[in-house]
Amino acid sequence: MQKILLILLYLLMAKTSIAQIDSTLFRRKPLDSTGMSLNMDAVYNRPFLSVGKLPVALGGYIEANYQHLGTDGISEGHQFQMRRFTLFVASGISRRIKFLSEIEFEDGTKEINIEFAALDIEFHPLFNVRGGVIMNPIGAFNQNHDGPKWEFVDRPVSATQMLPATWSNVGFGIYGKQFQKDWVLAYEAYLTNGFNDKIIDNSEGKTFLPAAKEDRERFEESFNGVPLVTAKGAIRHKRIAELGLSYMGGVYNKFQDDGLELDKRRRVDVVAIDVNSTLPRLRTFINAEWAWVYVDVPATYTQQYANKQRGGFADIVQPLYTGNLFGFNKSVINAAFRFEYVDYNVGRFNETGDNISDHYYAIVPAVSWRPSPQTVLRLNYRYSWRSDLLGNPLSKTAGIQVGFSSYF
Amino acid sequence: MKKIYLTVTIIVSGFIFLISCEKLEPKAPFDDEILDGPIEGLSTEQNQMFLRGDVAFNDDIFTKEKGLGPLFVSTSCGSCHAGDGKGHPFTTLTRFGQTDENGNTFLHLGAPQLQNRAISGFEPEQIPADATFSKFTPPANTGLGFIDAVSDADIMAMADPNDANGDGISGVPNWIALKGFITPRNSSITNNGKHIGRFGKKAGAYDLLQQTAAAYNQDMGITSTFEPYDTHSGQEIDPEVSNQTVHDVVFYLRTLKAPVQRNLNDGDVMRGKELFIQSSCGKCHTPELKTGTSPITALSNKTFFPYTDMLMHDMGKGLDDGYTEGTAKTYEWRTPALWGLGLSKNSQGGGYFLLHDGRARSIEEAILLHSGEAQNSRERYNALSQQDKQKLIKFLESL
């Protein structure tokens, strides 16, 4: 018994001594400020914290908010939401081998996801191999989605409700970059597990790529054995802009099982374009993404599930004030504005030839305060319009959202 | 100093923004602009049941996992009745296989309802080459509880099968056989063991339980203890929707409010109503009915204004599709309630799709397609001046 007590006392003391580690040993890896980083770099361009010469760096971010939204006169009242708590662990295994993982707790613990857990091996700057759980590089937002980087409480609807951000899968691929004076060119290409037939058979009642995330087995086995191809090319000029063009496509249905044919192979294909730029002098930051989704829906199914979708968003962020505010020397106050649009069903009714509606659009004026580059406090006013499939009078939702997001 | 002003401005603006949050949100539409919402006078327990039914009706979307199909017409109740209003050609039903009171001779081939859609790997139904068929636009759901609570005696009092009054109008009930799970109303009137149907284009459904269970089964391919047979295999399978959910939906439908008329005191609307009555439209589209005693107190002994007599009428050859239900003739249609007519566009994608199959794209076109017992009324309408026609239509749009 005494031995047990001694062991417990020893463990307690050891824990206390670790908790009292000298904080001067912490080193924070600074964010890339060369102006040459790309959206594809976002996964590593985070403020990691390392201790002494330990090869492991830690990081993460937190995102919480209050909102009061109403739809056509009916409000859900005051809502406090813990949107995300994300942990990063990175490790420089050797000079050209590194590992990073990102584990996210969404809406409390309602969703716990490994969003990224990949090993990178550099053979040449133009040829790196990445394997593990990767974020498919479709558009810009899917890879560059950390809350503290954005002035808006909600993620773009086109990125999360049309495209399936955050969309991660198990797979392997290659990527590389080439610098040439003020230019940087980059590419990525991956083969991963992919979608499943929930994208056209889900409780949303529409073609809904995010429904594929309900299949938790995709980290263990492919739904149909056909890899999803994702590829992206990007180009950036240091003083002008970054332009990205991406593609993701594969078979989403189970066309055979146990050697028996069940259906023809049905494809889902996505094309996205993204651009971002900071205007000189004004320092206005513009960031936009647009995507097209094509799905081979059986002709005998319901047109409620679209063959084609399109949508995107455009953000404008204007710094208004830079300087000391409440003792935060590097404070920045921004005015921001987002416009977003999604057409969930591009097409015409077989019965009438009329346009199928099912649109969503929103505007979000915002004010944000960044007491430090890693922390943002934001005040948004969101006003959105939603039409049903038939194009009946629009349903309107609006209200305020106040929240913060910070790396730690 | 400037920074202090800026800070104060931000804080004060933010505070004002926060305390005025509800004023920044969209306003609710007026009660007479929408069809959904419960009748007044429900208890808190009934409100809860209404809400459960509302969710099941409007939010539950069936998938393969939840039992959808394999053959179906739609994936949810709400997709056919947007905002509880009339439907659209996209969700129009097709029924086939019955030409007279002797019953449907195509039941073995999937009759009476065509499931024109299918989940992947299955083929939807086709109408047999020699079967007649009719298309049915989904009706509005509002005020159904009032219709349900009218006594059989009151319906029979409006019937005039032999046109005893010589006005050329001879409404008759559609006598239908009851399904085993249906409990007849108190004081129900029968004819050779058959009861008065009152729901559906042909009044082929006795009550909202029959209507709801059939819709789950025939529209979405969802089995229940009431309708346990899969529409594709014909086999009895496990229920895919619970009795509680079916009863919640039935309660929701029974307690949806009656549409509220707009512009009641507008001179044109008032004159339009006079013309409507003078043209004898109101002889079938009976303006006023009353409910009997209902187990839902809020529905008991109420006067309401549906503009229907709930009876079958000969509508002429132009509207005779060669298909029927119960004892009705193929050219007979149950007088549709006109309440909510003016709000139809809000659930039909901005345009009208009127009459049983949505063939009329305007109220005037619908009037002009009336024939049979309604021919005299149509001719009276045709004889009106253009201005009076507009007033009559304005009245109909106010309903």
CSV table of N, CA, C and O in Angstrom, one decimal, chain A residues 268-333:
chain,number,residue,atom,x,y,z
A,268,VAL,N,-19.1,11.6,-60.7
A,268,VAL,CA,-19.2,13.0,-60.1
A,268,VAL,C,-17.9,13.7,-60.5
A,268,VAL,O,-16.8,13.2,-60.3
A,269,ASP,N,-18.1,14.9,-61.1
A,269,ASP,CA,-16.9,15.7,-61.5
A,269,ASP,C,-17.1,17.1,-61.0
A,269,ASP,O,-18.2,17.7,-61.0
A,270,VAL,N,-16.0,17.7,-60.5
A,270,VAL,CA,-16.1,19.0,-59.9
A,270,VAL,C,-14.9,19.8,-60.5
A,270,VAL,O,-13.8,19.3,-60.6
A,271,VAL,N,-15.2,21.0,-60.9
A,271,VAL,CA,-14.2,22.0,-61.4
A,271,VAL,C,-14.3,23.2,-60.6
A,271,VAL,O,-15.4,23.7,-60.4
A,272,ALA,N,-13.2,23.8,-60.2
A,272,ALA,CA,-13.2,25.0,-59.4
A,272,ALA,C,-12.1,25.9,-59.8
A,272,ALA,O,-11.0,25.5,-60.2
A,273,ILE,N,-12.4,27.2,-59.6
A,273,ILE,CA,-11.4,28.2,-59.9
A,273,ILE,C,-11.3,29.1,-58.7
A,273,ILE,O,-12.4,29.4,-58.1
A,274,ASP,N,-10.1,29.5,-58.3
A,274,ASP,CA,-10.0,30.4,-57.1
A,274,ASP,C,-9.0,31.5,-57.4
A,274,ASP,O,-8.0,31.2,-58.1
A,275,VAL,N,-9.2,32.6,-56.8
A,275,VAL,CA,-8.3,33.7,-57.0
A,275,VAL,C,-8.2,34.6,-55.7
A,275,VAL,O,-9.2,34.7,-55.0
A,276,ASN,N,-7.1,35.1,-55.4
A,276,ASN,CA,-7.0,36.0,-54.3
A,276,ASN,C,-5.9,37.0,-54.6
A,276,ASN,O,-4.9,36.7,-55.3
A,277,SER,N,-6.1,38.2,-54.1
A,277,SER,CA,-5.1,39.3,-54.3
A,277,SER,C,-5.2,40.3,-53.3
A,277,SER,O,-6.3,40.5,-52.7
A,278,THR,N,-4.1,41.0,-53.0
A,278,THR,CA,-4.1,42.2,-52.2
A,278,THR,C,-3.8,43.4,-53.0
A,278,THR,O,-2.7,43.4,-53.6
A,279,LEU,N,-4.7,44.3,-53.1
A,279,LEU,CA,-4.5,45.5,-53.9
A,279,LEU,C,-3.4,46.4,-53.2
A,279,LEU,O,-3.4,46.6,-52.0
A,280,PRO,N,-2.4,46.8,-54.0
A,280,PRO,CA,-1.4,47.7,-53.5
A,280,PRO,C,-2.0,49.0,-52.9
A,280,PRO,O,-3.1,49.4,-53.3
A,281,ARG,N,-1.3,49.6,-52.1
A,281,ARG,CA,-1.7,50.9,-51.4
A,281,ARG,C,-2.9,50.7,-50.5
A,281,ARG,O,-2.8,50.9,-49.3
A,282,LEU,N,-4.0,50.3,-51.0
A,282,LEU,CA,-5.3,50.2,-50.2
A,282,LEU,C,-5.2,49.0,-49.3
A,282,LEU,O,-5.9,48.9,-48.3
A,283,ARG,N,-4.4,48.1,-49.7
A,283,ARG,CA,-4.2,46.8,-48.9
A,283,ARG,C,-5.6,46.0,-48.9
A,283,ARG,O,-5.8,45.3,-47.9
A,284,THR,N,-6.4,46.3,-49.8
A,284,THR,CA,-7.7,45.5,-49.9
A,284,THR,C,-7.4,44.1,-50.3
A,284,THR,O,-6.8,43.9,-51.3
A,285,PHE,N,-8.0,43.2,-49.5
A,285,PHE,CA,-7.8,41.8,-49.8
A,285,PHE,C,-9.0,41.2,-50.5
A,285,PHE,O,-10.1,41.4,-50.0
A,286,ILE,N,-8.9,40.6,-51.6
A,286,ILE,CA,-10.0,40.0,-52.4
A,286,ILE,C,-9.7,38.5,-52.5
A,286,ILE,O,-8.6,38.1,-52.9
A,287,ASN,N,-10.8,37.8,-52.2
A,287,ASN,CA,-10.6,36.3,-52.2
A,287,ASN,C,-11.9,35.7,-52.8
A,287,ASN,O,-13.0,36.0,-52.3
A,288,ALA,N,-11.8,34.9,-53.8
A,288,ALA,CA,-13.0,34.4,-54.4
A,288,ALA,C,-12.8,33.0,-54.9
A,288,ALA,O,-11.7,32.6,-55.2
A,289,GLU,N,-13.9,32.3,-55.0
A,289,GLU,CA,-13.9,30.9,-55.4
A,289,GLU,C,-15.2,30.6,-56.1
A,289,GLU,O,-16.2,31.0,-55.7
A,290,TRP,N,-15.1,29.8,-57.2
A,290,TRP,CA,-16.3,29.4,-57.9
A,290,TRP,C,-16.1,28.0,-58.4
A,290,TRP,O,-15.0,27.6,-58.7
A,291,ALA,N,-17.2,27.2,-58.3
A,291,ALA,CA,-17.1,25.8,-58.6
A,291,ALA,C,-18.3,25.3,-59.4
A,291,ALA,O,-19.4,25.9,-59.2
A,292,TRP,N,-18.1,24.3,-60.2
A,292,TRP,CA,-19.2,23.7,-60.9
A,292,TRP,C,-19.2,22.2,-60.5
A,292,TRP,O,-18.1,21.6,-60.5
A,293,VAL,N,-20.3,21.6,-60.3
A,293,VAL,CA,-20.4,20.2,-59.9
A,293,VAL,C,-21.3,19.5,-61.0
A,293,VAL,O,-22.4,20.0,-61.3
A,294,TYR,N,-20.8,18.4,-61.4
A,294,TYR,CA,-21.6,17.6,-62.4
A,294,TYR,C,-21.8,16.2,-61.9
A,294,TYR,O,-20.8,15.6,-61.5
A,295,VAL,N,-23.0,15.7,-61.8
A,295,VAL,CA,-23.3,14.4,-61.3
A,295,VAL,C,-24.2,13.6,-62.3
A,295,VAL,O,-25.2,14.2,-62.8
A,296,ASP,N,-23.8,12.4,-62.6
A,296,ASP,CA,-24.6,11.6,-63.4
A,296,ASP,C,-25.7,10.9,-62.6
A,296,ASP,O,-25.5,9.9,-62.0
A,297,VAL,N,-26.8,11.6,-62.6
A,297,VAL,CA,-28.0,11.1,-61.8
A,297,VAL,C,-28.8,10.2,-62.7
A,297,VAL,O,-29.1,10.6,-63.9
A,298,PRO,N,-29.3,9.1,-62.3
A,298,PRO,CA,-30.1,8.2,-63.2
A,298,PRO,C,-31.3,9.0,-63.7
A,298,PRO,O,-32.0,9.7,-63.0
A,299,ALA,N,-31.6,8.8,-65.0
A,299,ALA,CA,-32.7,9.5,-65.6
A,299,ALA,C,-34.0,9.1,-65.0
A,299,ALA,O,-35.0,9.9,-65.1
A,300,THR,N,-34.1,7.9,-64.4
A,300,THR,CA,-35.4,7.5,-63.8
A,300,THR,C,-35.6,8.0,-62.4
A,300,THR,O,-36.6,7.7,-61.7
A,301,TYR,N,-34.6,8.7,-61.9
A,301,TYR,CA,-34.6,9.2,-60.5
A,301,TYR,C,-35.4,10.5,-60.5
A,301,TYR,O,-35.9,10.9,-61.5
A,302,THR,N,-35.4,11.2,-59.4
A,302,THR,CA,-36.2,12.5,-59.4
A,302,THR,C,-35.3,13.6,-59.7
A,302,THR,O,-34.1,13.7,-59.3
A,303,GLN,N,-35.8,14.6,-60.4
A,303,GLN,CA,-35.0,15.8,-60.8
A,303,GLN,C,-34.7,16.7,-59.6
A,303,GLN,O,-34.0,17.6,-59.7
A,304,GLN,N,-35.3,16.4,-58.5
A,304,GLN,CA,-35.0,17.0,-57.2
A,304,GLN,C,-33.4,16.9,-57.0
A,304,GLN,O,-32.9,17.8,-56.4
A,305,TYR,N,-32.9,15.8,-57.4
A,305,TYR,CA,-31.4,15.7,-57.3
A,305,TYR,C,-30.8,16.1,-58.6
A,305,TYR,O,-31.0,15.6,-59.7
A,306,ALA,N,-29.9,17.1,-58.5
A,306,ALA,CA,-29.4,17.8,-59.7
A,306,ALA,C,-28.3,17.1,-60.4
A,306,ALA,O,-27.5,16.4,-59.8
A,307,ASN,N,-28.3,17.3,-61.7
A,307,ASN,CA,-27.2,16.8,-62.5
A,307,ASN,C,-26.0,17.8,-62.4
A,307,ASN,O,-24.9,17.5,-62.7
A,308,LYS,N,-26.4,19.1,-62.2
A,308,LYS,CA,-25.4,20.2,-62.2
A,308,LYS,C,-25.7,21.2,-61.1
A,308,LYS,O,-26.8,21.6,-60.9
A,309,GLN,N,-24.6,21.6,-60.5
A,309,GLN,CA,-24.7,22.7,-59.5
A,309,GLN,C,-23.6,23.7,-59.8
A,309,GLN,O,-22.6,23.4,-60.4
A,310,ARG,N,-23.8,24.9,-59.3
A,310,ARG,CA,-22.7,25.9,-59.4
A,310,ARG,C,-22.8,26.9,-58.3
A,310,ARG,O,-23.9,27.1,-57.8
A,311,GLY,N,-21.7,27.5,-57.9
A,311,GLY,CA,-21.8,28.5,-56.9
A,311,GLY,C,-20.4,28.9,-56.4
A,311,GLY,O,-19.4,28.3,-56.8
A,312,GLY,N,-20.4,29.9,-55.6
A,312,GLY,CA,-19.1,30.4,-55.2
A,312,GLY,C,-19.3,31.6,-54.2
A,312,GLY,O,-20.4,31.9,-53.8
A,313,PHE,N,-18.2,32.2,-53.9
A,313,PHE,CA,-18.2,33.3,-53.0
A,313,PHE,C,-17.1,34.3,-53.3
A,313,PHE,O,-16.1,33.9,-54.0
A,314,ALA,N,-17.3,35.5,-52.9
A,314,ALA,CA,-16.3,36.6,-53.1
A,314,ALA,C,-16.2,37.4,-51.8
A,314,ALA,O,-17.3,37.8,-51.3
A,315,ASP,N,-15.1,37.5,-51.2
A,315,ASP,CA,-14.8,38.2,-50.0
A,315,ASP,C,-14.0,39.4,-50.3
A,315,ASP,O,-13.0,39.3,-51.1
A,316,ILE,N,-14.3,40.5,-49.7
A,316,ILE,CA,-13.5,41.7,-49.8
A,316,ILE,C,-13.2,42.2,-48.3
A,316,ILE,O,-14.1,42.3,-47.5
A,317,VAL,N,-11.9,42.3,-48.0
A,317,VAL,CA,-11.5,42.7,-46.7
A,317,VAL,C,-10.7,44.0,-46.8
A,317,VAL,O,-9.7,44.0,-47.5
A,318,GLN,N,-11.2,45.0,-46.1
A,318,GLN,CA,-10.5,46.3,-46.2
A,318,GLN,C,-10.0,46.7,-44.8
A,318,GLN,O,-10.8,47.0,-43.9
A,319,PRO,N,-8.7,46.8,-44.6
A,319,PRO,CA,-8.2,47.3,-43.3
A,319,PRO,C,-8.5,48.7,-43.2
A,319,PRO,O,-8.3,49.5,-44.1
A,320,LEU,N,-9.1,49.1,-42.0
A,320,LEU,CA,-9.4,50.5,-41.8
A,320,LEU,C,-8.5,51.2,-40.8
A,320,LEU,O,-8.3,52.4,-40.9
A,321,TYR,N,-8.0,50.4,-39.9
A,321,TYR,CA,-7.1,51.0,-38.8
A,321,TYR,C,-6.1,50.0,-38.4
A,321,TYR,O,-6.3,48.8,-38.3
A,322,THR,N,-4.9,50.4,-38.3
A,322,THR,CA,-3.8,49.6,-37.9
A,322,THR,C,-3.0,50.3,-36.8
A,322,THR,O,-2.7,51.5,-37.0
A,323,GLY,N,-2.8,49.7,-35.7
A,323,GLY,CA,-2.1,50.4,-34.6
A,323,GLY,C,-2.5,49.8,-33.3
A,323,GLY,O,-2.9,48.7,-33.1
A,324,ASN,N,-2.3,50.7,-32.3
A,324,ASN,CA,-2.6,50.2,-30.9
A,324,ASN,C,-4.0,50.4,-30.6
A,324,ASN,O,-4.6,51.4,-30.8
A,325,LEU,N,-4.6,49.4,-30.0
A,325,LEU,CA,-6.0,49.5,-29.6
A,325,LEU,C,-6.1,48.6,-28.3
A,325,LEU,O,-5.8,47.4,-28.4
A,326,PHE,N,-6.5,49.2,-27.2
A,326,PHE,CA,-6.6,48.6,-25.9
A,326,PHE,C,-5.2,47.9,-25.6
A,326,PHE,O,-5.2,46.9,-25.0
A,327,GLY,N,-4.1,48.5,-26.0
A,327,GLY,CA,-2.8,48.0,-25.6
A,327,GLY,C,-2.3,46.9,-26.6
A,327,GLY,O,-1.2,46.4,-26.4
A,328,PHE,N,-3.1,46.5,-27.5
A,328,PHE,CA,-2.7,45.5,-28.5
A,328,PHE,C,-2.0,46.3,-29.7
A,328,PHE,O,-2.7,47.0,-30.5
A,329,ASN,N,-0.7,46.3,-29.7
A,329,ASN,CA,0.1,47.1,-30.6
A,329,ASN,C,-0.2,46.9,-32.1
A,329,ASN,O,-0.1,47.8,-32.9
A,330,LYS,N,-0.4,45.6,-32.4
A,330,LYS,CA,-0.6,45.3,-33.8
A,330,LYS,C,-2.0,45.1,-34.2
A,330,LYS,O,-2.4,44.3,-35.1
A,331,SER,N,-2.9,45.8,-33.6
A,331,SER,CA,-4.3,45.7,-33.9
A,331,SER,C,-4.6,46.1,-35.3
A,331,SER,O,-4.0,47.1,-35.8
A,332,VAL,N,-5.6,45.4,-35.9
A,332,VAL,CA,-6.1,45.8,-37.2
A,332,VAL,C,-7.6,45.7,-37.1
A,332,VAL,O,-8.1,44.7,-36.7
A,333,ILE,N,-8.2,46.8,-37.6
A,333,ILE,CA,-9.7,46.7,-37.7
A,333,ILE,C,-10.0,46.7,-39.2
A,333,ILE,O,-9.5,47.5,-40.0
